CSV table of N, CA and C and ligand atoms in Angstrom, one decimal:
chain,number,residue,atom,x,y,z
A,1,MET,N,0.8,-1.2,0.0
A,1,MET,CA,0.0,0.0,0.0
A,1,MET,C,0.9,1.2,0.0
A,2,GLY,N,0.3,2.3,-0.5
A,2,GLY,CA,1.1,3.5,-0.7
A,2,GLY,C,1.4,4.3,0.6
A,3,SER,N,0.6,4.1,1.6
A,3,SER,CA,0.7,4.9,2.8
A,3,SER,C,0.2,4.1,4.0
A,4,LYS,N,0.7,4.5,5.2
A,4,LYS,CA,0.1,3.9,6.4
A,4,LYS,C,-1.4,4.2,6.5
A,5,SER,N,-1.8,5.3,6.0
A,5,SER,CA,-3.3,5.6,6.0
A,5,SER,C,-4.1,4.7,5.2
A,6,ASP,N,-3.5,3.9,4.3
A,6,ASP,CA,-4.2,2.9,3.5
A,6,ASP,C,-4.5,1.6,4.3
A,7,TRP,N,-3.8,1.4,5.4
A,7,TRP,CA,-4.0,0.2,6.2
A,7,TRP,C,-5.4,-0.1,6.7
A,8,SER,N,-6.1,1.0,7.1
A,8,SER,CA,-7.5,0.7,7.6
A,8,SER,C,-8.3,0.1,6.5
A,9,THR,N,-8.0,0.3,5.3
A,9,THR,CA,-8.7,-0.4,4.2
A,9,THR,C,-8.1,-1.7,3.8
A,10,MET,N,-6.8,-1.7,3.7
A,10,MET,CA,-6.1,-2.9,3.2
A,10,MET,C,-6.0,-4.0,4.2
A,11,LYS,N,-6.3,-3.7,5.5
A,11,LYS,CA,-6.3,-4.8,6.5
A,11,LYS,C,-7.4,-5.8,6.2
A,12,PHE,N,-8.4,-5.4,5.5
A,12,PHE,CA,-9.5,-6.4,5.1
A,12,PHE,C,-9.0,-7.4,4.1
A,13,CYS,N,-8.1,-6.9,3.3
A,13,CYS,CA,-7.4,-7.8,2.3
A,13,CYS,C,-6.6,-8.8,3.0
A,14,SER,N,-5.7,-8.3,3.9
A,14,SER,CA,-4.8,-9.1,4.7
A,14,SER,C,-5.6,-10.1,5.5
A,15,ASP,N,-6.7,-9.7,6.2
A,15,ASP,CA,-7.5,-10.6,7.0
A,15,ASP,C,-8.1,-11.7,6.1
A,16,THR,N,-8.6,-11.4,4.9
A,16,THR,CA,-9.1,-12.4,4.0
A,16,THR,C,-8.1,-13.4,3.6
A,17,LEU,N,-6.9,-12.9,3.3
A,17,LEU,CA,-5.8,-13.8,2.9
A,17,LEU,C,-5.4,-14.7,4.1
A,18,LYS,N,-5.5,-14.2,5.3
A,18,LYS,CA,-5.2,-15.0,6.5
A,18,LYS,C,-6.2,-16.1,6.7
A,19,GLU,N,-7.5,-15.7,6.4
A,19,GLU,CA,-8.6,-16.7,6.6
A,19,GLU,C,-8.3,-17.9,5.7
A,20,PHE,N,-7.6,-17.7,4.6
A,20,PHE,CA,-7.3,-18.8,3.6
A,20,PHE,C,-5.8,-19.3,3.8
A,21,ASN,N,-5.2,-18.9,4.9
A,21,ASN,CA,-3.8,-19.2,5.2
A,21,ASN,C,-2.8,-18.9,4.0
A,22,ILE,N,-3.1,-17.8,3.4
A,22,ILE,CA,-2.2,-17.4,2.3
A,22,ILE,C,-1.1,-16.5,2.8
A,23,LYS,N,0.1,-17.0,2.7
A,23,LYS,CA,1.3,-16.2,3.2
A,23,LYS,C,1.4,-14.9,2.3
A,24,HIS,N,1.6,-13.8,3.0
A,24,HIS,CA,1.7,-12.6,2.2
A,24,HIS,C,2.5,-11.5,2.9
A,25,ASP,N,3.2,-10.7,2.1
A,25,ASP,CA,3.9,-9.5,2.6
A,25,ASP,C,2.9,-8.4,2.8
A,26,VAL,N,3.1,-7.6,3.8
A,26,VAL,CA,2.3,-6.4,4.0
A,26,VAL,C,3.3,-5.2,4.1
A,27,LYS,N,3.3,-4.4,3.1
A,27,LYS,CA,4.3,-3.3,3.1
A,27,LYS,C,3.8,-2.0,2.6
A,28,ILE,N,4.4,-0.9,3.2
A,28,ILE,CA,4.2,0.4,2.7
A,28,ILE,C,5.2,0.7,1.6
A,29,ILE,N,4.8,0.8,0.4
A,29,ILE,CA,5.7,1.1,-0.7
A,29,ILE,C,4.9,2.1,-1.6
A,30,SER,N,5.5,3.3,-1.8
A,30,SER,CA,4.8,4.3,-2.6
A,30,SER,C,5.5,4.5,-3.9
A,31,ALA,N,4.7,4.6,-5.0
A,31,ALA,CA,5.4,4.8,-6.3
A,31,ALA,C,6.0,6.2,-6.3
A,32,HIS,N,5.5,7.2,-5.7
A,32,HIS,CA,6.1,8.5,-5.8
A,32,HIS,C,6.9,8.9,-4.6
A,33,ARG,N,6.6,8.3,-3.4
A,33,ARG,CA,7.4,8.7,-2.2
A,33,ARG,C,8.6,7.8,-2.0
A,34,THR,N,8.5,6.5,-2.4
A,34,THR,CA,9.6,5.6,-2.2
A,34,THR,C,9.8,4.8,-3.5
A,35,PRO,N,10.1,5.4,-4.6
A,35,PRO,CA,10.3,4.7,-5.8
A,35,PRO,C,11.4,3.6,-5.8
A,36,LYS,N,12.5,3.9,-5.0
A,36,LYS,CA,13.6,2.9,-5.0
A,36,LYS,C,13.1,1.7,-4.2
A,37,ARG,N,12.3,1.9,-3.2
A,37,ARG,CA,11.8,0.7,-2.4
A,37,ARG,C,10.9,-0.1,-3.3
A,38,LEU,N,10.1,0.5,-4.1
A,38,LEU,CA,9.2,-0.2,-5.1
A,38,LEU,C,10.1,-1.1,-6.0
A,39,TYR,N,11.1,-0.4,-6.6
A,39,TYR,CA,11.9,-1.2,-7.6
A,39,TYR,C,12.6,-2.3,-6.9
A,40,ASN,N,13.2,-2.1,-5.8
A,40,ASN,CA,14.0,-3.1,-5.1
A,40,ASN,C,13.1,-4.3,-4.7
A,41,TYR,N,11.9,-4.0,-4.2
A,41,TYR,CA,11.0,-5.0,-3.8
A,41,TYR,C,10.6,-5.9,-5.0
A,42,LEU,N,10.3,-5.3,-6.1
A,42,LEU,CA,9.8,-6.0,-7.3
A,42,LEU,C,10.9,-6.8,-8.0
A,43,LYS,N,12.2,-6.3,-7.9
A,43,LYS,CA,13.3,-6.9,-8.5
A,43,LYS,C,13.5,-8.4,-8.0
A,44,THR,N,13.2,-8.6,-6.7
A,44,THR,CA,13.4,-9.9,-6.1
A,44,THR,C,12.1,-10.7,-5.8
A,45,ALA,N,11.0,-10.0,-6.0
A,45,ALA,CA,9.7,-10.6,-5.6
A,45,ALA,C,9.4,-12.0,-6.2
A,46,LYS,N,9.6,-12.2,-7.5
A,46,LYS,CA,9.3,-13.4,-8.1
A,46,LYS,C,10.2,-14.6,-7.6
A,47,LYS,N,11.5,-14.2,-7.4
A,47,LYS,CA,12.5,-15.2,-6.9
A,47,LYS,C,12.1,-15.6,-5.5
A,48,LYS,N,11.5,-14.7,-4.7
A,48,LYS,CA,11.1,-15.0,-3.3
A,48,LYS,C,9.8,-15.8,-3.3
A,49,GLY,N,9.2,-16.0,-4.4
A,49,GLY,CA,7.9,-16.8,-4.5
A,49,GLY,C,6.6,-16.0,-4.5
A,50,VAL,N,6.8,-14.7,-4.7
A,50,VAL,CA,5.5,-13.9,-4.8
A,50,VAL,C,4.9,-14.3,-6.1
A,51,GLU,N,3.6,-14.5,-6.1
A,51,GLU,CA,2.9,-14.9,-7.3
A,51,GLU,C,1.9,-13.8,-7.8
A,52,ILE,N,1.4,-13.0,-6.9
A,52,ILE,CA,0.5,-11.9,-7.3
A,52,ILE,C,0.8,-10.7,-6.4
A,53,ILE,N,0.6,-9.5,-7.0
A,53,ILE,CA,0.8,-8.3,-6.2
A,53,ILE,C,-0.6,-7.6,-6.1
A,54,ILE,N,-0.9,-7.2,-4.9
A,54,ILE,CA,-2.1,-6.4,-4.6
A,54,ILE,C,-1.6,-5.0,-4.2
A,55,ALA,N,-2.0,-4.0,-5.0
A,55,ALA,CA,-1.6,-2.7,-4.7
A,55,ALA,C,-2.8,-1.8,-4.3
A,56,GLY,N,-2.8,-1.3,-3.1
A,56,GLY,CA,-3.8,-0.4,-2.6
A,56,GLY,C,-3.2,1.0,-2.5
A,57,ALA,N,-3.9,1.9,-3.2
A,57,ALA,CA,-3.4,3.3,-3.2
A,57,ALA,C,-4.5,4.3,-3.5
A,58,GLY,N,-4.4,5.5,-3.0
A,58,GLY,CA,-5.4,6.5,-3.1
A,58,GLY,C,-5.0,7.8,-3.8
A,59,SER,N,-6.0,8.6,-4.1
A,59,SER,CA,-5.8,9.9,-4.7
A,59,SER,C,-5.2,9.7,-6.1
A,60,ALA,N,-4.1,10.4,-6.5
A,60,ALA,CA,-3.5,10.2,-7.8
A,60,ALA,C,-2.7,8.9,-7.6
A,61,ALA,N,-3.4,7.8,-7.8
A,61,ALA,CA,-2.9,6.5,-7.4
A,61,ALA,C,-2.1,5.9,-8.5
A,62,HIS,N,-0.7,6.0,-8.4
A,62,HIS,CA,0.1,5.4,-9.4
A,62,HIS,C,0.6,4.0,-9.1
A,63,LEU,N,0.4,3.6,-7.9
A,63,LEU,CA,1.1,2.4,-7.4
A,63,LEU,C,0.9,1.2,-8.2
A,64,ALA,N,-0.4,0.9,-8.5
A,64,ALA,CA,-0.7,-0.4,-9.2
A,64,ALA,C,-0.1,-0.3,-10.6
A,65,GLY,N,-0.3,0.8,-11.3
A,65,GLY,CA,0.2,1.0,-12.7
A,65,GLY,C,1.7,0.9,-12.8
A,66,VAL,N,2.4,1.6,-11.9
A,66,VAL,CA,3.9,1.6,-11.9
A,66,VAL,C,4.4,0.2,-11.6
A,67,THR,N,3.7,-0.4,-10.6
A,67,THR,CA,4.1,-1.8,-10.2
A,67,THR,C,4.0,-2.7,-11.4
A,68,ALA,N,2.8,-2.6,-12.1
A,68,ALA,CA,2.6,-3.5,-13.3
A,68,ALA,C,3.6,-3.2,-14.4
A,69,SER,N,4.1,-2.0,-14.5
A,69,SER,CA,5.1,-1.7,-15.5
A,69,SER,C,6.4,-2.3,-15.2
A,70,ILE,N,6.7,-2.6,-14.0
A,70,ILE,CA,8.0,-3.1,-13.6
A,70,ILE,C,8.1,-4.6,-13.5
A,71,THR,N,6.9,-5.2,-13.2
A,71,THR,CA,6.9,-6.7,-13.0
A,71,THR,C,6.0,-7.3,-14.0
A,72,THR,N,6.2,-8.6,-14.3
A,72,THR,CA,5.3,-9.4,-15.2
A,72,THR,C,4.3,-10.2,-14.3
A,73,LEU,N,4.4,-10.1,-13.0
A,73,LEU,CA,3.4,-10.7,-12.1
A,73,LEU,C,2.1,-10.0,-12.3
A,74,PRO,N,0.9,-10.8,-12.1
A,74,PRO,CA,-0.4,-10.1,-12.2
A,74,PRO,C,-0.5,-9.1,-11.0
A,75,VAL,N,-1.0,-7.9,-11.4
A,75,VAL,CA,-1.2,-6.8,-10.4
A,75,VAL,C,-2.7,-6.5,-10.2
A,76,LEU,N,-3.2,-6.6,-9.0
A,76,LEU,CA,-4.5,-6.2,-8.7
A,76,LEU,C,-4.5,-4.9,-8.0
A,77,GLY,N,-5.4,-3.9,-8.4
A,77,GLY,CA,-5.3,-2.6,-7.8
A,77,GLY,C,-6.6,-2.3,-6.9
A,78,VAL,N,-6.4,-1.8,-5.7
A,78,VAL,CA,-7.5,-1.4,-4.9
A,78,VAL,C,-7.5,0.1,-4.7
A,79,PRO,N,-8.5,0.8,-5.3
A,79,PRO,CA,-8.6,2.2,-5.1
A,79,PRO,C,-9.0,2.6,-3.7
A,80,ILE,N,-8.2,3.4,-3.0
A,80,ILE,CA,-8.5,3.7,-1.6
A,80,ILE,C,-9.4,5.0,-1.6
A,81,GLU,N,-10.4,5.0,-0.6
A,81,GLU,CA,-11.2,6.2,-0.5
A,81,GLU,C,-10.4,7.4,-0.2
A,82,SER,N,-10.8,8.6,-0.8
A,82,SER,CA,-10.0,9.8,-0.7
A,82,SER,C,-10.9,11.0,-0.5
A,83,LYS,N,-10.4,12.2,-0.6
A,83,LYS,CA,-11.2,13.4,-0.5
A,83,LYS,C,-12.3,13.4,-1.5
A,84,LEU,N,-12.0,12.8,-2.7
A,84,LEU,CA,-13.0,12.7,-3.8
A,84,LEU,C,-13.8,11.4,-3.7
A,85,LYS,N,-13.9,10.8,-2.5
A,85,LYS,CA,-14.6,9.6,-2.3
A,85,LYS,C,-14.0,8.4,-3.1
A,86,GLY,N,-12.8,8.5,-3.5
A,86,GLY,CA,-12.1,7.4,-4.1
A,86,GLY,C,-12.2,7.4,-5.7
A,87,LEU,N,-13.0,8.4,-6.2
A,87,LEU,CA,-13.2,8.4,-7.6
A,87,LEU,C,-11.9,8.7,-8.3
A,88,ASP,N,-11.1,9.6,-7.8
A,88,ASP,CA,-9.7,9.9,-8.3
A,88,ASP,C,-8.9,8.6,-8.3
A,89,SER,N,-8.9,7.9,-7.2
A,89,SER,CA,-8.1,6.7,-7.0
A,89,SER,C,-8.6,5.6,-8.0
A,90,LEU,N,-9.9,5.5,-8.2
A,90,LEU,CA,-10.5,4.5,-9.1
A,90,LEU,C,-10.0,4.8,-10.5
A,91,LEU,N,-10.2,6.0,-10.9
A,91,LEU,CA,-9.8,6.3,-12.3
A,91,LEU,C,-8.3,6.2,-12.5
A,92,SER,N,-7.5,6.6,-11.6
A,92,SER,CA,-6.0,6.5,-11.7
A,92,SER,C,-5.6,5.0,-11.8
A,93,THR,N,-6.4,4.2,-11.2
A,93,THR,CA,-6.0,2.7,-11.1
A,93,THR,C,-6.5,2.0,-12.3
A,94,VAL,N,-7.8,2.3,-12.7
A,94,VAL,CA,-8.5,1.5,-13.7
A,94,VAL,C,-8.1,1.9,-15.1
A,95,GLN,N,-7.8,3.2,-15.3
A,95,GLN,CA,-7.7,3.7,-16.7
A,95,GLN,C,-6.3,3.5,-17.3
A,96,MET,N,-5.8,2.3,-17.2
A,96,MET,CA,-4.4,2.0,-17.8
A,96,MET,C,-4.5,2.0,-19.3
A,97,PRO,N,-3.7,2.7,-20.0
A,97,PRO,CA,-3.7,2.6,-21.4
A,97,PRO,C,-3.2,1.2,-21.8
A,98,SER,N,-3.6,0.7,-23.0
A,98,SER,CA,-3.4,-0.7,-23.4
A,98,SER,C,-1.9,-1.0,-23.3
A,99,GLY,N,-1.6,-2.2,-22.9
A,99,GLY,CA,-0.2,-2.7,-22.9
A,99,GLY,C,0.2,-3.2,-21.5
A,100,ILE,N,-0.1,-2.4,-20.5
A,100,ILE,CA,0.2,-2.7,-19.1
A,100,ILE,C,-1.1,-2.8,-18.3
A,101,PRO,N,-1.6,-4.0,-18.0
A,101,PRO,CA,-2.9,-4.1,-17.3
A,101,PRO,C,-2.8,-4.1,-15.8
A,102,VAL,N,-3.8,-3.5,-15.2
A,102,VAL,CA,-4.0,-3.6,-13.7
A,102,VAL,C,-5.5,-4.1,-13.6
A,103,GLY,N,-5.6,-5.2,-12.9
A,103,GLY,CA,-7.0,-5.8,-12.6
A,103,GLY,C,-7.5,-4.9,-11.4
A,104,THR,N,-8.5,-4.0,-11.7
A,104,THR,CA,-8.9,-3.1,-10.7
A,104,THR,C,-10.2,-3.5,-10.0
A,105,LEU,N,-10.2,-3.4,-8.7
A,105,LEU,CA,-11.4,-3.8,-7.9
A,105,LEU,C,-12.1,-2.6,-7.5
A,106,ALA,N,-13.2,-2.8,-6.7
A,106,ALA,CA,-14.0,-1.6,-6.3
A,106,ALA,C,-13.3,-0.7,-5.3
A,107,ILE,N,-13.8,0.4,-5.1
A,107,ILE,CA,-13.3,1.4,-4.1
A,107,ILE,C,-13.4,0.9,-2.7
A,108,GLY,N,-12.4,1.0,-1.9
A,108,GLY,CA,-12.5,0.8,-0.4
A,108,GLY,C,-12.6,-0.6,0.0
A,109,LYS,N,-13.4,-0.8,1.1
A,109,LYS,CA,-13.4,-2.1,1.8
A,109,LYS,C,-13.8,-3.3,0.9
A,110,ALA,N,-14.8,-3.1,0.1
A,110,ALA,CA,-15.3,-4.2,-0.8
A,110,ALA,C,-14.2,-4.6,-1.8
A,111,GLY,N,-13.5,-3.6,-2.3
A,111,GLY,CA,-12.4,-3.8,-3.3
A,111,GLY,C,-11.2,-4.5,-2.6
A,112,SER,N,-11.0,-4.1,-1.3
A,112,SER,CA,-9.9,-4.7,-0.5
A,112,SER,C,-10.2,-6.2,-0.3
A,113,ILE,N,-11.4,-6.6,0.1
A,113,ILE,CA,-11.7,-8.0,0.3
A,113,ILE,C,-11.7,-8.7,-1.0
A,114,ASN,N,-12.3,-8.1,-2.0
A,114,ASN,CA,-12.3,-8.8,-3.3
A,114,ASN,C,-11.0,-9.0,-4.0
A,115,SER,N,-10.1,-8.1,-3.7
A,115,SER,CA,-8.7,-8.2,-4.2
A,115,SER,C,-8.1,-9.5,-3.7
A,116,ALA,N,-8.3,-9.8,-2.4
A,116,ALA,CA,-7.8,-11.1,-1.8
A,116,ALA,C,-8.5,-12.3,-2.4
A,117,LEU,N,-9.9,-12.1,-2.6
A,117,LEU,CA,-10.6,-13.3,-3.1
A,117,LEU,C,-10.3,-13.5,-4.6
A,118,LEU,N,-10.0,-12.5,-5.3
A,118,LEU,CA,-9.6,-12.7,-6.7
A,118,LEU,C,-8.2,-13.3,-6.8
A,119,ALA,N,-7.3,-12.9,-5.9
A,119,ALA,CA,-6.0,-13.5,-5.9
A,119,ALA,C,-6.1,-15.0,-5.5
A,120,ILE,N,-7.0,-15.3,-4.6
A,120,ILE,CA,-7.2,-16.6,-4.1
A,120,ILE,C,-7.8,-17.5,-5.3
A,121,SER,N,-8.7,-16.9,-6.0
A,121,SER,CA,-9.3,-17.6,-7.2
A,121,SER,C,-8.2,-17.9,-8.2
A,122,ILE,N,-7.3,-16.9,-8.5
A,122,ILE,CA,-6.2,-17.1,-9.5
A,122,ILE,C,-5.3,-18.3,-8.9
A,123,LEU,N,-5.0,-18.2,-7.7
A,123,LEU,CA,-4.1,-19.2,-7.1
A,123,LEU,C,-4.8,-20.6,-7.1
A,124,SER,N,-6.1,-20.6,-7.0
A,124,SER,CA,-6.8,-21.9,-6.9
A,124,SER,C,-6.7,-22.7,-8.2
A,125,ASN,N,-6.3,-22.1,-9.3
A,125,ASN,CA,-6.0,-22.8,-10.5
A,125,ASN,C,-4.8,-23.7,-10.4
A,126,LYS,N,-3.9,-23.4,-9.5
A,126,LYS,CA,-2.7,-24.1,-9.3
A,126,LYS,C,-2.6,-24.9,-8.1
A,127,TYR,N,-3.3,-24.5,-7.0
A,127,TYR,CA,-3.2,-25.2,-5.7
A,127,TYR,C,-4.6,-25.7,-5.3
A,128,SER,N,-4.7,-27.1,-5.3
A,128,SER,CA,-6.0,-27.7,-5.0
A,128,SER,C,-6.5,-27.4,-3.6
A,129,VAL,N,-5.5,-27.2,-2.6
A,129,VAL,CA,-5.9,-26.9,-1.2
A,129,VAL,C,-6.7,-25.6,-1.2
A,130,ILE,N,-6.2,-24.6,-2.0
A,130,ILE,CA,-6.8,-23.3,-2.0
A,130,ILE,C,-8.2,-23.4,-2.7
A,131,LEU,N,-8.2,-24.2,-3.8
A,131,LEU,CA,-9.5,-24.4,-4.5
A,131,LEU,C,-10.6,-25.0,-3.5
A,132,ASN,N,-10.2,-26.0,-2.7
A,132,ASN,CA,-11.2,-26.6,-1.8
A,132,ASN,C,-11.6,-25.5,-0.8
A,133,LYS,N,-10.7,-24.7,-0.3
A,133,LYS,CA,-11.1,-23.7,0.7
A,133,LYS,C,-12.0,-22.7,0.0
A,134,LEU,N,-11.8,-22.3,-1.2
A,134,LEU,CA,-12.6,-21.3,-1.9
A,134,LEU,C,-14.0,-21.9,-2.1
A,135,ILE,N,-14.1,-23.2,-2.5
A,135,ILE,CA,-15.4,-23.8,-2.7
A,135,ILE,C,-16.2,-23.8,-1.4
A,136,ALA,N,-15.5,-24.1,-0.3
A,136,ALA,CA,-16.1,-24.1,1.1
A,136,ALA,C,-16.6,-22.7,1.4
A,137,PHE,N,-15.7,-21.7,1.2
A,137,PHE,CA,-16.1,-20.3,1.5
A,137,PHE,C,-17.3,-19.9,0.7
A,138,ARG,N,-17.4,-20.2,-0.6
A,138,ARG,CA,-18.5,-19.8,-1.4
A,138,ARG,C,-19.8,-20.5,-0.9
A,139,ASN,N,-19.7,-21.8,-0.5
A,139,ASN,CA,-20.9,-22.5,0.0
A,139,ASN,C,-21.4,-21.8,1.2
A,140,LYS,N,-20.5,-21.4,2.1
A,140,LYS,CA,-20.9,-20.8,3.4
A,140,LYS,C,-21.4,-19.4,3.1
A,141,PHE,N,-20.8,-18.7,2.2
A,141,PHE,CA,-21.2,-17.4,1.8
A,141,PHE,C,-22.7,-17.4,1.3
A,142,GLU,N,-23.0,-18.4,0.4
A,142,GLU,CA,-24.3,-18.5,-0.2
A,142,GLU,C,-25.4,-18.7,0.9
A,143,LYS,N,-25.0,-19.5,1.9
A,143,LYS,CA,-26.0,-19.9,3.0
A,143,LYS,C,-26.3,-18.6,3.9
A,144,LYS,N,-25.3,-17.7,3.9
A,144,LYS,CA,-25.5,-16.5,4.7
A,144,LYS,C,-26.6,-15.5,4.2
A,145,VAL,N,-26.9,-15.7,2.9
A,145,VAL,CA,-27.8,-14.7,2.2
A,145,VAL,C,-29.3,-15.1,2.6
A,146,PRO,N,-30.0,-14.2,3.3
A,146,PRO,CA,-31.4,-14.6,3.7
A,146,PRO,C,-32.3,-14.8,2.4
A,147,LYS,N,-33.3,-15.6,2.6
A,147,LYS,CA,-34.2,-15.9,1.5
A,147,LYS,C,-35.3,-14.9,1.3
A,148,THR,N,-35.6,-14.1,2.4
A,148,THR,CA,-36.6,-13.0,2.4
A,148,THR,C,-35.9,-11.8,3.0
A,149,PRO,N,-36.4,-10.6,2.7
A,149,PRO,CA,-35.8,-9.4,3.3
A,149,PRO,C,-36.3,-9.0,4.7
A,150,TYR,N,-37.3,-9.8,5.2
A,150,TYR,CA,-37.8,-9.4,6.5
A,150,TYR,C,-38.1,-10.6,7.4
B,1,LIG,C1,-1.4,7.8,-1.7
B,1,LIG,O1,-1.7,9.0,-1.2
B,1,LIG,C2,-1.6,6.8,-0.7
B,1,LIG,O2,-1.8,5.5,-1.2
B,1,LIG,C3,-2.7,7.3,0.1
B,1,LIG,O3,-4.0,6.7,-0.2
B,1,LIG,C4,-2.8,8.8,-0.3
B,1,LIG,C5,-2.7,9.7,0.9
B,1,LIG,O4,-1.5,9.4,1.7
B,1,LIG,P1,-1.2,10.1,3.1
B,1,LIG,O5,-1.1,11.5,2.8
B,1,LIG,O6,-2.4,9.7,4.0
B,1,LIG,O7,0.1,9.4,3.6
B,1,LIG,O8,0.0,7.8,-2.1
């Protein structure tokens, strides 16, 4: 995430990954405030076993796009709520010109949770343990939806 202030949103992503026992790094790395940190992290990420990057950033949010330009790993972007209610973050993250894609989720908490679930879904193609957990999660999720509104 681009700032400590993003943690209140990105913790939902981390909590979801923890629920599925997915090992993950949690780091503050900003594209514009700490570009060297970003480059150094990405240089070694693949070798360290990182398979997907989730980038949460707000306002003029460059983090996901710049990350995707440096690495060939899939990058998921979470637009953080901002003074403009996250619309600036959403557009900065989603409107990548063709060539360097960022898989962009919804603004805020829903996007944070879904970024983890999408990463889990991608990983489930490779790891059957994760696939089984995802199927169990979906079954439980469906049962939680009431059949009537009252
Ligand atoms: C972005 O600027 C961060 O991702 C954060 O969402 C936003 C505001 O950062 P702070 O001023 O709260 O550190 O780079």
